[in-house]
Coordinates of C-alpha atoms in Angstrom, one line a residue:
M1 CA 21.8 -27.0 -17.1
F2 CA 22.8 -26.2 -13.5
A3 CA 20.0 -23.6 -13.2
K4 CA 17.5 -26.1 -14.5
S5 CA 18.7 -28.7 -12.0
M6 CA 18.4 -26.2 -9.2
A7 CA 14.9 -25.2 -10.3
V8 CA 13.7 -28.8 -10.3
F9 CA 15.2 -29.2 -6.8
G10 CA 13.4 -26.0 -5.8
D11 CA 10.1 -27.5 -7.1
C12 CA 10.5 -30.3 -4.6
L13 CA 11.2 -27.9 -1.7
G14 CA 8.2 -25.6 -2.1
E15 CA 7.3 -22.0 -3.1
N16 CA 9.5 -20.2 -0.6
I17 CA 12.7 -21.4 -2.3
P18 CA 14.6 -18.7 -4.3
I19 CA 14.5 -20.7 -7.5
N20 CA 12.0 -23.1 -9.0
S21 CA 10.9 -24.0 -12.5
L22 CA 8.3 -21.2 -12.7
K23 CA 10.7 -18.5 -11.5
L24 CA 13.4 -19.8 -13.8
R25 CA 11.0 -19.6 -16.8
K26 CA 10.0 -16.1 -15.8
I27 CA 13.6 -14.8 -15.8
T28 CA 14.7 -16.6 -18.9
H29 CA 11.8 -16.0 -21.4
S30 CA 11.2 -12.7 -23.1
L31 CA 8.1 -10.7 -22.2
T32 CA 6.9 -8.2 -24.6
F33 CA 3.8 -5.9 -24.4
S34 CA 2.1 -3.9 -27.1
N35 CA 1.1 -0.2 -26.6
E36 CA -1.3 -0.4 -29.6
K37 CA -4.4 -0.4 -27.4
A38 CA -3.4 2.6 -25.3
M39 CA -2.5 4.5 -28.5
R40 CA -5.7 3.6 -30.2
E41 CA -8.2 3.9 -27.3
L42 CA -6.6 6.6 -25.2
G43 CA -4.8 8.6 -27.9
W44 CA -1.5 8.0 -26.0
K45 CA 1.6 9.2 -27.9
P46 CA 4.7 7.6 -26.5
M47 CA 7.9 9.7 -26.5
N48 CA 11.1 8.4 -28.0
V49 CA 13.3 7.5 -25.0
L50 CA 16.6 8.2 -26.7
E51 CA 15.5 11.7 -27.8
N52 CA 13.8 12.6 -24.5
F53 CA 16.0 11.1 -21.9
Q54 CA 17.8 13.6 -19.7
I55 CA 20.0 13.2 -16.6
E56 CA 19.6 16.1 -14.2

């Protein structure tokens, strides 16, 4: 509720404010992409991150 209030206040002050309704929506909603097209059209084969991740 506090964040929403600050976002509405930011809307009134302009785009250069650290928080506004658009920025709040971007950081609080999920954003998911599909790799289906890259796999289908480019033949891309993604690696399993857990099996291929190494720290050097």
